Coordinates of C-alpha atoms in Angstrom, one line a residue:
X1 CA 9.7 13.7 -28.0
X2 CA 6.4 15.4 -27.3
X3 CA 3.4 13.4 -26.3
X4 CA 4.1 9.7 -26.0
X5 CA 0.5 8.8 -25.6
X6 CA -2.8 10.7 -25.6
X7 CA -6.3 10.0 -24.6
X8 CA -8.8 12.4 -26.2
X9 CA -12.5 12.8 -25.1
X10 CA -12.8 9.2 -24.1
X11 CA -15.9 7.7 -22.5
X12 CA -16.3 4.2 -21.0
X13 CA -19.0 2.3 -19.3
X14 CA -19.0 -1.0 -17.4
X15 CA -22.3 -2.8 -17.6
X16 CA -25.0 -0.2 -17.0
X17 CA -22.6 2.2 -15.1
X18 CA -20.8 5.1 -16.8
X19 CA -17.3 5.1 -15.5
X20 CA -16.1 8.4 -17.0
X21 CA -16.8 10.7 -20.0
X22 CA -14.8 13.3 -21.9
X23 CA -11.6 12.1 -20.3
X24 CA -8.5 13.7 -21.6
X25 CA -4.9 12.8 -20.7
X26 CA -1.5 13.5 -22.2
X27 CA 1.5 11.5 -21.3
X28 CA 4.8 13.3 -22.0
X29 CA 8.5 12.8 -21.2
X30 CA 8.1 14.0 -17.6
X31 CA 4.8 12.4 -16.6
X32 CA 4.7 10.7 -13.2
X33 CA 1.0 10.1 -12.8
X34 CA -0.8 8.0 -10.2
X35 CA -4.4 6.9 -10.8
X36 CA -6.5 6.4 -7.7
X37 CA -10.1 5.6 -6.9
X38 CA -12.3 3.1 -5.2
X39 CA -12.5 -0.5 -6.4
X40 CA -14.7 -0.7 -9.5
X41 CA -14.2 3.0 -10.5
X42 CA -12.4 2.0 -13.7
X43 CA -8.7 2.3 -12.8
X44 CA -7.5 -0.9 -14.5
X45 CA -9.8 -0.2 -17.4
X46 CA -8.2 3.2 -17.9
X47 CA -4.8 1.6 -18.1
X48 CA -6.1 -1.0 -20.6
X49 CA -7.5 1.9 -22.7
X50 CA -4.1 3.6 -22.5
X51 CA -2.5 0.3 -23.7
X52 CA -5.1 0.0 -26.5
X53 CA -6.2 -3.4 -25.1
X54 CA -9.8 -2.3 -25.1
X55 CA -11.8 0.2 -27.1
X56 CA -13.5 3.3 -25.6
X57 CA -17.3 3.9 -26.1
X58 CA -16.2 7.2 -27.8
X59 CA -13.1 9.3 -28.2
X60 CA -9.7 7.9 -29.2
X61 CA -6.3 6.8 -27.9
X62 CA -3.2 7.9 -29.8
X63 CA 0.4 6.5 -29.4
X64 CA 3.5 8.2 -30.8
X65 CA 5.0 6.3 -33.7
X66 CA 7.2 3.3 -32.6
X67 CA 6.8 4.3 -28.9
X68 CA 8.2 1.7 -26.5
X69 CA 5.8 1.0 -23.6
X70 CA 6.6 -1.4 -20.8
X71 CA 3.4 -2.8 -19.1
X72 CA 3.1 -4.7 -15.8
X73 CA -0.5 -6.0 -15.2
X74 CA -1.8 -6.9 -11.8
X75 CA -1.1 -10.6 -12.3
X76 CA 1.3 -12.1 -14.8
X77 CA 1.6 -15.8 -15.6
X78 CA 4.9 -17.5 -16.2
X79 CA 5.6 -20.7 -18.1
X80 CA 6.0 -23.7 -15.8
X81 CA 9.6 -24.8 -15.5
X82 CA 10.9 -21.6 -17.0
X83 CA 13.9 -19.9 -15.3
X84 CA 13.9 -16.2 -14.6
X85 CA 16.5 -15.8 -17.3
X86 CA 14.4 -17.7 -19.8
X87 CA 11.4 -15.6 -18.9
X88 CA 13.4 -12.5 -19.5
X89 CA 14.7 -13.7 -22.8
X90 CA 11.2 -14.7 -23.9
X91 CA 9.8 -11.2 -23.1
X92 CA 12.7 -9.7 -25.1
X93 CA 12.3 -12.0 -28.1
X94 CA 11.7 -9.0 -30.4
X95 CA 15.1 -7.5 -29.7
X96 CA 18.2 -8.5 -31.7
X97 CA 19.5 -12.1 -31.6
X98 CA 19.4 -14.6 -28.7
X99 CA 22.9 -13.5 -27.5
X100 CA 21.8 -9.9 -27.2
X101 CA 18.5 -11.0 -25.5
X102 CA 20.4 -13.1 -23.0
X103 CA 22.9 -10.3 -22.1
X104 CA 20.1 -7.7 -21.7
X105 CA 17.9 -10.1 -19.6
X106 CA 20.8 -10.9 -17.3
X107 CA 21.6 -7.3 -16.9
X108 CA 18.1 -6.2 -15.8
X109 CA 17.7 -9.3 -13.5
X110 CA 20.9 -8.4 -11.7
X111 CA 19.7 -4.8 -11.2
X112 CA 16.4 -6.1 -9.8
X113 CA 18.3 -8.1 -7.1
X114 CA 18.2 -11.6 -8.7
X115 CA 21.5 -13.0 -7.7
X116 CA 20.7 -16.4 -9.4
X117 CA 19.2 -16.4 -12.8
X118 CA 18.4 -20.2 -12.8
X119 CA 15.6 -20.1 -10.2
X120 CA 12.2 -21.1 -11.6
X121 CA 9.9 -18.2 -12.3
X122 CA 6.7 -20.0 -11.4
X123 CA 8.2 -21.0 -8.0
X124 CA 9.0 -17.4 -6.9
X125 CA 7.1 -15.7 -4.1
X126 CA 4.5 -13.1 -5.1
X127 CA 7.0 -10.3 -4.3
X128 CA 9.8 -11.8 -6.5
X129 CA 7.3 -12.5 -9.3
X130 CA 6.4 -8.8 -9.2
X131 CA 10.1 -7.9 -9.3
X132 CA 10.5 -10.2 -12.3
X133 CA 7.6 -8.5 -14.1
X134 CA 8.9 -5.1 -13.4
X135 CA 12.5 -6.0 -14.4
X136 CA 11.5 -7.5 -17.8
X137 CA 9.1 -4.6 -18.5
X138 CA 12.1 -2.2 -18.2
X139 CA 14.5 -4.4 -20.1
X140 CA 14.1 -2.5 -23.4
X141 CA 14.6 0.9 -21.8
X142 CA 10.9 1.8 -22.2
X143 CA 9.9 5.4 -23.1
X144 CA 6.8 4.9 -21.0
X145 CA 6.1 2.5 -18.1
X146 CA 2.5 1.5 -17.2
X147 CA 2.0 -0.3 -13.9
X148 CA -1.2 -1.8 -12.5
X149 CA -1.0 -2.2 -8.7
X150 CA 2.8 -2.7 -8.7
X151 CA 3.1 -2.7 -4.9
X152 CA 0.9 -5.8 -4.5
X153 CA 2.9 -8.7 -2.8
X154 CA 6.1 -6.7 -2.4
X155 CA 7.6 -6.7 1.0
X156 CA 9.0 -3.6 2.7
X157 CA 12.4 -4.1 1.0
X158 CA 10.7 -4.6 -2.4
X159 CA 8.6 -1.4 -1.9
X160 CA 11.7 0.6 -1.1
X161 CA 13.4 -0.8 -4.2
X162 CA 10.5 0.1 -6.4
X163 CA 10.2 3.6 -4.9
X164 CA 13.8 4.3 -5.6
X165 CA 13.5 3.0 -9.1
X166 CA 10.5 5.2 -9.9
X167 CA 11.9 8.3 -8.2
X168 CA 15.2 8.1 -10.1
X169 CA 13.8 6.9 -13.5
X170 CA 14.5 8.8 -16.7
X171 CA 11.3 7.5 -18.3
X172 CA 7.8 8.7 -17.5
X173 CA 5.3 6.3 -15.9
X174 CA 1.5 5.9 -15.2
X175 CA 0.4 3.6 -12.4
X176 CA -2.5 2.5 -10.3
X177 CA -2.0 2.0 -6.6
X178 CA -3.9 2.0 -3.2
X179 CA -0.6 2.3 -1.3
X180 CA -0.8 5.8 0.2
X181 CA 2.8 6.0 1.5
X182 CA 4.1 4.8 -1.8
X183 CA 1.9 7.4 -3.7
X184 CA 3.3 10.2 -1.5
X185 CA 6.8 9.1 -2.2
X186 CA 6.7 8.8 -6.0
X187 CA 3.8 10.7 -7.6
X188 CA 3.8 14.2 -9.0
X189 CA 0.2 14.2 -10.3
X190 CA -2.9 12.3 -9.2
X191 CA -5.9 11.4 -11.4
X192 CA -8.9 10.3 -9.3
X193 CA -11.8 8.3 -10.8
X194 CA -14.9 9.0 -8.7
X195 CA -18.6 9.7 -9.1
X196 CA -18.2 13.0 -7.2
X197 CA -16.9 14.6 -10.3
X198 CA -19.3 15.5 -13.1
X199 CA -17.3 13.6 -15.7
X200 CA -16.2 10.9 -13.4
X201 CA -12.6 12.1 -13.0
X202 CA -10.4 15.0 -11.9
X203 CA -6.7 15.6 -12.1
X204 CA -4.7 17.2 -9.3
X205 CA -1.1 18.5 -9.5
X206 CA 1.2 17.5 -6.6
X207 CA 1.8 14.6 -4.2
X208 CA -0.8 12.4 -2.6
X209 CA -1.1 14.5 0.5
X210 CA -1.5 17.6 -1.6
X211 CA -4.2 15.8 -3.6
X212 CA -6.0 15.0 -0.3
X213 CA -6.0 18.7 0.7
X214 CA -7.1 19.9 -2.7
X215 CA -9.9 17.4 -2.9
X216 CA -11.0 18.4 0.6
X217 CA -11.3 22.0 -0.7
X218 CA -13.2 20.8 -3.8
X219 CA -15.7 18.9 -1.7
X220 CA -16.2 21.8 0.7
X221 CA -16.9 24.1 -2.3
X222 CA -19.3 21.5 -3.7
X223 CA -21.2 21.2 -0.4
X224 CA -21.6 25.0 -0.3
X225 CA -22.8 25.0 -3.9
X226 CA -25.3 22.2 -3.2
X227 CA -26.6 24.1 -0.1
X228 CA -27.0 27.3 -2.2
X229 CA -28.7 25.3 -5.0
X230 CA -31.1 23.7 -2.5
X231 CA -32.1 27.1 -1.2
X232 CA -32.7 28.5 -4.7
X233 CA -34.6 25.4 -5.8
X234 CA -36.8 25.5 -2.6
X235 CA -37.7 29.1 -3.2
X236 CA -38.6 28.5 -6.9
X237 CA -40.6 25.4 -6.2
X238 CA -42.5 27.2 -3.4
X239 CA -43.4 30.0 -5.9
X240 CA -44.3 27.4 -8.6
X241 CA -46.6 25.6 -6.2
X242 CA -48.5 28.8 -5.6
X243 CA -48.8 29.6 -9.3
X244 CA -49.5 26.2 -11.0
X245 CA -51.2 27.8 -14.0
X246 CA -48.6 30.4 -14.9
X247 CA -47.5 29.7 -18.5
X248 CA -46.3 33.0 -20.0
X249 CA -43.7 35.7 -19.5
X250 CA -41.9 35.8 -16.2
X251 CA -44.1 33.2 -14.7
X252 CA -43.3 30.7 -17.4
X253 CA -39.6 31.5 -17.0
X254 CA -39.7 30.9 -13.3
X255 CA -41.5 27.6 -13.8
X256 CA -38.7 26.4 -16.1
X257 CA -36.1 27.8 -13.6
X258 CA -37.7 25.7 -10.8
X259 CA -37.6 22.6 -12.9
X260 CA -34.0 23.2 -14.0
X261 CA -32.8 23.8 -10.4
X262 CA -34.6 20.7 -9.1
X263 CA -32.9 18.6 -11.8
X264 CA -29.5 20.2 -11.1
X265 CA -29.9 19.6 -7.4
X266 CA -30.7 15.9 -8.0
X267 CA -27.6 15.5 -10.2
X268 CA -25.4 17.3 -7.6
X269 CA -26.7 15.1 -4.7
X270 CA -26.1 12.0 -6.8
X271 CA -22.4 13.0 -7.1
X272 CA -22.0 13.6 -3.4
X273 CA -19.2 11.5 -2.0
X274 CA -20.4 8.4 -0.2
X275 CA -18.8 8.0 3.2
X276 CA -17.6 4.6 4.3
X277 CA -19.5 3.7 7.4
X278 CA -17.1 2.7 10.2
X279 CA -18.1 -0.5 12.0
X280 CA -16.5 -1.1 15.3
X281 CA -14.8 -4.3 16.4
X282 CA -16.5 -5.9 19.4
X283 CA -14.4 -6.0 22.5
X284 CA -14.7 -8.0 25.6
X285 CA -14.6 -6.6 29.2
X286 CA -11.0 -7.5 30.1
X287 CA -9.9 -4.9 32.6
X288 CA -6.4 -6.2 33.0
X289 CA -3.7 -4.1 31.5
X290 CA -1.3 -6.9 30.6
X291 CA -3.0 -9.5 28.4
X292 CA -0.2 -11.6 27.0
X293 CA 3.4 -12.1 28.3
X294 CA 6.2 -13.7 26.3
X295 CA 9.0 -14.8 28.6
X296 CA 12.3 -15.9 27.0
X297 CA 10.4 -17.5 24.1
X298 CA 12.4 -19.3 21.4
X299 CA 11.1 -20.9 18.2
X300 CA 12.7 -22.1 15.0
X301 CA 11.9 -24.0 11.8
X302 CA 14.8 -26.4 11.4
X303 CA 17.8 -24.2 11.2
X304 CA 15.8 -21.0 10.7
X305 CA 15.7 -19.2 14.1
X306 CA 12.6 -17.1 14.3
X307 CA 12.7 -16.1 18.0
X308 CA 15.6 -16.3 20.4
X309 CA 14.8 -15.7 24.1
X310 CA 12.1 -13.1 23.2
X311 CA 10.4 -11.3 26.0
X312 CA 7.5 -8.9 25.5
X313 CA 4.2 -7.9 27.0
X314 CA 1.0 -7.2 25.0
X315 CA -1.0 -4.6 26.9
X316 CA -4.5 -3.3 26.6
X317 CA -5.1 -0.4 24.1
X318 CA -1.7 -1.1 22.5
X319 CA -1.4 -1.5 18.7
X320 CA 1.8 -3.3 17.9
X321 CA 3.1 -3.3 14.4
X322 CA 5.4 -6.2 13.4
X323 CA 8.1 -5.2 11.0
X324 CA 10.1 -7.6 8.9
X325 CA 10.9 -9.0 5.5
X326 CA 9.0 -11.9 3.9
X327 CA 10.0 -15.0 5.7
X328 CA 11.3 -13.3 8.9
X329 CA 8.5 -14.9 11.1
X330 CA 5.8 -12.2 11.5
X331 CA 3.0 -14.7 10.9
X332 CA 4.7 -17.3 13.1
X333 CA 4.8 -14.8 16.0
X334 CA 1.0 -14.1 15.6
X335 CA 0.4 -17.8 15.8
X336 CA 2.5 -18.1 19.0
X337 CA 0.7 -15.2 20.6
X338 CA -2.7 -16.7 19.8
X339 CA -1.8 -20.2 20.8
X340 CA -1.9 -21.8 17.4
X341 CA 1.8 -22.6 17.9
X342 CA 3.7 -23.4 21.1
X343 CA 7.1 -22.1 22.0
X344 CA 10.0 -24.6 21.9
X345 CA 11.4 -23.0 25.0
X346 CA 10.2 -20.2 27.3
X347 CA 6.6 -19.4 28.2
X348 CA 3.7 -17.4 26.9
X349 CA 1.2 -16.4 29.6
X350 CA -2.3 -15.3 28.8
X351 CA -4.8 -14.0 31.3
X352 CA -7.7 -16.3 31.9
X353 CA -10.5 -16.3 29.4
X354 CA -8.6 -14.2 26.9
X355 CA -10.3 -14.1 23.4
X356 CA -8.5 -13.7 20.1
X357 CA -9.8 -12.8 16.7
X358 CA -7.4 -14.0 14.0
X359 CA -7.8 -12.6 10.5
X360 CA -5.8 -15.4 8.8
X361 CA -8.0 -18.2 10.3
X362 CA -11.1 -16.5 8.8
X363 CA -9.4 -16.5 5.4
X364 CA -9.1 -20.3 5.7
X365 CA -12.8 -20.5 6.3
X366 CA -13.9 -18.9 3.1
X367 CA -14.4 -22.2 1.3
X368 CA -17.1 -23.2 3.8
X369 CA -19.5 -20.9 2.0
X370 CA -20.9 -21.2 -1.5
X371 CA -21.9 -17.5 -2.1
X372 CA -21.1 -14.1 -0.8
X373 CA -24.6 -13.8 0.7
X374 CA -24.2 -17.0 2.7
X375 CA -20.8 -15.8 4.0
X376 CA -22.1 -12.4 5.0
X377 CA -25.0 -13.8 6.9
X378 CA -23.1 -17.0 8.0
X379 CA -26.0 -19.0 6.6
X380 CA -28.8 -16.7 7.8
X381 CA -30.6 -13.8 6.2
X382 CA -30.0 -11.7 9.3
X383 CA -26.9 -10.6 11.2
X384 CA -26.7 -9.9 15.0
X385 CA -24.1 -7.2 15.8
X386 CA -23.8 -5.5 19.2
X387 CA -27.2 -7.0 20.3
X388 CA -29.0 -5.6 17.2
X389 CA -30.3 -7.6 14.2
X390 CA -29.6 -6.4 10.7
X391 CA -30.8 -7.8 7.4
X392 CA -27.9 -9.3 5.5
X393 CA -28.5 -6.9 2.6
X394 CA -28.1 -3.9 4.8
X395 CA -25.1 -5.5 6.6
X396 CA -23.4 -6.1 3.3
X397 CA -23.8 -2.5 2.3
X398 CA -21.7 -1.5 5.3
X399 CA -18.8 -3.2 3.6
X400 CA -19.5 -2.0 0.1
X401 CA -21.6 -4.8 -1.2
X402 CA -24.7 -4.3 -3.3
X403 CA -27.7 -6.7 -3.3
X404 CA -26.7 -8.1 -6.7
X405 CA -23.3 -9.1 -5.3
X406 CA -24.8 -11.6 -2.8
X407 CA -25.2 -14.3 -5.5
X408 CA -21.5 -14.2 -6.4
X409 CA -19.7 -17.5 -5.9
X410 CA -17.0 -17.3 -3.3
X411 CA -14.3 -18.6 -5.7
X412 CA -15.2 -15.8 -8.1
X413 CA -14.7 -12.9 -5.6
X414 CA -11.8 -10.5 -6.3
X415 CA -9.1 -10.1 -3.6
X416 CA -10.7 -6.8 -2.4
X417 CA -14.1 -8.4 -2.1
X418 CA -12.7 -11.3 -0.1
X419 CA -10.9 -8.9 2.2
X420 CA -14.1 -6.9 2.8
X421 CA -16.1 -10.1 3.4
X422 CA -13.6 -11.3 6.0
X423 CA -13.7 -7.9 7.8
X424 CA -17.5 -8.3 8.0
X425 CA -17.0 -11.6 9.8
X426 CA -14.1 -10.3 12.0
X427 CA -16.1 -7.4 13.4
X428 CA -18.8 -9.8 14.7
X429 CA -16.4 -11.7 16.9
X430 CA -16.0 -10.5 20.5
X431 CA -12.3 -10.3 21.2
X432 CA -9.8 -8.9 23.6
X433 CA -6.9 -9.2 21.1
X434 CA -7.0 -8.8 17.3
X435 CA -4.3 -10.7 15.4
X436 CA -4.4 -9.1 12.0
X437 CA -2.2 -10.8 9.3
X438 CA -2.1 -8.7 6.2
X439 CA -5.7 -7.4 6.4
X440 CA -5.0 -4.6 4.0
X441 CA -4.3 -6.7 0.9
X442 CA -6.5 -5.6 -2.0
X443 CA -8.5 -3.1 0.0
X444 CA -9.1 0.3 -1.7
X445 CA -8.3 3.6 0.0
X446 CA -11.9 4.2 1.5
X447 CA -11.9 0.8 3.1
X448 CA -8.3 1.2 4.3
X449 CA -9.4 4.4 6.0
X450 CA -12.4 2.7 7.5
X451 CA -10.2 -0.2 8.8
X452 CA -7.9 2.4 10.4
X453 CA -10.9 3.9 12.2
X454 CA -12.0 0.5 13.4
X455 CA -8.5 -0.3 14.8
X456 CA -8.2 3.1 16.5
X457 CA -11.6 2.7 18.2
X458 CA -10.9 -0.8 19.4
X459 CA -10.7 -1.1 23.2
X460 CA -8.5 -4.2 23.3
X461 CA -5.0 -4.9 22.0
X462 CA -4.0 -5.2 18.3
X463 CA -1.0 -7.0 16.8
X464 CA -0.8 -6.0 13.1
X465 CA 1.2 -7.3 10.2
X466 CA 0.9 -5.2 7.0
X467 CA 3.1 -3.7 4.3
X468 CA 0.9 -0.6 4.3
X469 CA 3.3 1.9 5.9
X470 CA 0.7 4.6 5.9
X471 CA -1.5 2.5 8.1
X472 CA 1.4 1.5 10.4
X473 CA 2.1 5.2 11.0
X474 CA -1.6 6.0 11.6
X475 CA -2.6 3.3 14.1
X476 CA 0.5 1.7 15.8
X477 CA 1.6 2.7 19.3
X478 CA 4.6 0.3 19.3
X479 CA 6.8 -1.4 16.7
X480 CA 8.6 -4.7 17.0
X481 CA 11.2 -5.3 14.2
X482 CA 12.8 -8.5 13.1
X483 CA 16.6 -8.1 12.9
X484 CA 17.5 -11.7 11.9
X485 CA 18.9 -14.6 13.9
X486 CA 15.8 -14.6 16.2
X487 CA 16.4 -11.1 17.4
X488 CA 13.5 -8.6 17.8
X489 CA 13.9 -5.0 18.9
X490 CA 11.6 -2.2 19.8
X491 CA 11.4 0.7 17.4
X492 CA 9.7 4.1 17.4
X493 CA 8.8 3.9 13.7
X494 CA 9.1 2.0 10.5
X495 CA 11.8 4.4 9.3
X496 CA 13.9 3.7 12.4
X497 CA 13.7 -0.1 11.8
X498 CA 14.5 0.3 8.1
X499 CA 17.6 2.4 8.9
X500 CA 18.7 -0.2 11.4
X501 CA 18.3 -3.0 8.8
X502 CA 20.3 -1.1 6.2
X503 CA 23.0 -0.4 8.7
X504 CA 23.2 -4.0 9.7
X505 CA 23.4 -5.1 6.1
X506 CA 26.2 -2.7 5.4
X507 CA 28.2 -4.1 8.2
X508 CA 27.6 -7.7 7.0
X509 CA 28.8 -6.7 3.5
X510 CA 31.8 -5.0 4.8
X511 CA 32.8 -8.0 6.9
X512 CA 32.3 -10.6 4.2
X513 CA 31.7 -10.1 0.5
X514 CA 30.0 -13.5 0.3
X515 CA 27.0 -12.5 -1.8
X516 CA 24.4 -11.7 0.8
X517 CA 20.9 -11.4 -0.8
X518 CA 19.1 -8.1 -1.3
X519 CA 16.4 -9.5 0.9
X520 CA 17.7 -11.5 3.9
X521 CA 15.9 -14.8 4.2
X522 CA 14.6 -15.0 0.7
X523 CA 14.7 -18.2 -1.3
X524 CA 16.5 -16.9 -4.4
X525 CA 19.8 -18.8 -4.7
X526 CA 22.8 -16.6 -4.2
X527 CA 26.1 -16.3 -6.1
X528 CA 29.4 -14.7 -5.0
X529 CA 29.6 -11.1 -6.4
X530 CA 32.6 -10.4 -8.7
X531 CA 32.1 -6.6 -8.6
X532 CA 30.4 -3.8 -6.9
X533 CA 26.7 -4.9 -6.7
X534 CA 23.8 -2.8 -7.9
X535 CA 22.7 -2.0 -4.3
X536 CA 26.3 -1.0 -3.4
X537 CA 26.4 1.3 -6.4
X538 CA 23.1 2.8 -5.4
X539 CA 24.3 3.2 -1.8
X540 CA 27.6 4.7 -3.0
X541 CA 25.7 7.3 -5.0
X542 CA 23.7 8.4 -2.0
X543 CA 26.2 8.2 0.9
X544 CA 27.9 11.6 0.4
X545 CA 24.5 13.3 0.7
X546 CA 23.8 11.3 3.8
X547 CA 27.1 12.3 5.3
X548 CA 26.3 16.0 4.6
X549 CA 22.9 15.7 6.3
X550 CA 24.4 13.8 9.3
X551 CA 27.1 16.4 9.8
X552 CA 24.6 19.2 9.6
X553 CA 22.5 17.5 12.2
X554 CA 25.6 17.0 14.4
X555 CA 26.6 20.6 14.0
X556 CA 23.1 21.8 15.1
X557 CA 23.3 19.5 18.2
X558 CA 26.8 20.8 19.1
X559 CA 25.5 24.4 19.0
X560 CA 22.7 23.5 21.3
X561 CA 25.1 21.6 23.6
X562 CA 27.3 24.7 23.8
X563 CA 24.3 26.8 25.1
X564 CA 24.1 26.9 28.9
X565 CA 20.3 27.3 28.8
X566 CA 20.0 23.8 27.3
X567 CA 21.4 22.3 30.5
X568 CA 19.2 24.0 33.1
X569 CA 16.8 21.0 33.1
X570 CA 18.7 17.8 34.0
X571 CA 16.4 15.5 32.0
X572 CA 16.6 17.7 28.9
X573 CA 20.3 18.0 29.3
X574 CA 20.7 14.2 29.5
X575 CA 18.5 13.7 26.4
X576 CA 20.6 16.3 24.5
X577 CA 23.8 14.5 25.5
X578 CA 22.4 11.2 24.3
X579 CA 21.3 12.7 21.0
X580 CA 24.7 14.2 20.5
X581 CA 26.5 10.9 21.1
X582 CA 24.2 9.1 18.7
X583 CA 24.7 11.8 16.0
X584 CA 28.5 11.5 16.4
X585 CA 28.3 7.7 16.1
X586 CA 26.1 8.0 12.9
X587 CA 28.6 10.4 11.2
X588 CA 31.5 8.1 12.1
X589 CA 29.7 5.0 10.8
X590 CA 28.8 6.8 7.5
X591 CA 32.5 7.7 7.0
X592 CA 33.6 4.1 7.6
X593 CA 31.0 2.8 5.2
X594 CA 32.0 5.4 2.5
X595 CA 35.6 4.3 2.8
X596 CA 34.6 0.7 2.4
X597 CA 32.5 1.4 -0.7
X598 CA 35.1 3.7 -2.2
X599 CA 37.8 1.2 -1.8
X600 CA 35.7 -1.6 -3.3
X601 CA 34.7 0.6 -6.2
X602 CA 38.3 1.6 -7.0
X603 CA 39.4 -2.1 -6.8
X604 CA 37.3 -3.0 -9.8
X605 CA 38.1 0.1 -11.9

């Protein structure tokens, strides 16, 4: 099939603002397109145009005859009391008879990791609701998949599942996302909506990082053009000011030239990219290096062991990323560090006078205010920040709020607006330790980058919980990963923790085929598998390639170890020996796992 969908010369405005004009987009069999842009730039509106849910101001949207499109909106409501299987059947009601619908729904739910199909859809966590939406959208083998913020609410396991699904999909897709790591993993083309472009949009071939580099080049070229234009306009305007009565011939032409250049310069400056002002967190004057000490701390909820004899020290200028699945206990650990919870055994020592700023506590205080303006000024029309007074309107602009936003009711704010408002409150608190529980939810990319700058400039300690892997890589100096059973370990990166989790799960599955969930600790009821699971099949398909890579890495290390020059420095020699042992161990474990999966596969053939 050629083009599955096409947008031709489309223009759209929102209120008095023109979002984009003359927008053209073709979606074909191999399209893997990500749409990015600041909040309010029109990303979701563009998806709704593509789905023909709204009409453009001008232009047209064309779908191929009988094209099957799967669509996952940002939020999807499920019928109260409806099981996930019933939800799947309802969404497939246009396909065949009820028996066919039931079989198809059960198949896609299993592939998505639902090991029980009787759990109620409206009682699922946000991440599992998103999985259900994605699974049912793909049930009819769509020719095109359209996703609006598909990573919202997914935990790290869910993000990995979605990435693999999109990277290996046979169908094309178009999506909107602010998750930069996710975008880098899956996208082949980026369409950005932004006022910096004359028509409000521009398309870039390549991954997200390639887009960033190409956009940087575009903006540098535009800045040079604006500087040249300003020089030309200045010269012509100076000439015109000396010859105000010139009306014919060359003089008349230069007058018109001066007016045209001035207008062009105003237009170019209006399109210049607005930079997000970085506001620094206010830190105290704690000179101590060690701020919080956890000594043999244990904590559990009933039989769910969160921490078991956990010892760790939070030091100044450290940013600690907490890694874990939903329900592992990341938020609980933040509350223990800040004193909102007490350990059931062990001790937590904090230096005297230590001040915490806790993002989640501020979230709970939103309801204290009626309007955004009241919240931003905390009841006043001025804000004191770093011993300076700012009018609440100017303060709001630092966080992307315009004067007309101040009258908005708190309960009408979008998720992104709430997050920005909370950050405006957080930066005003003097603190030695920042406890940030999911501060990135619903923030757009410019605000995410501003928050990264704020964290990097903070002189105290930060403990961060986020599913934004790009931010984790950018700001964290240490990682603590939940391994289950109350165990936490130090890791050098998210990838190292993820590999350790996958390895542990593989061992558990090998020891007991008792139906372990895709996500340890989730609340989806489990069943005993009667065949090779979807995750096992996926792992089996990849493991030979992993073995080849591991053996190549081992071979390279063995060559280095055979070189006498590598052993002249005792420290480097010891490091090489350690790496070699780890590489051998990895290859051996991969072969053991391959044999387990191969035996299991053949037993059901």
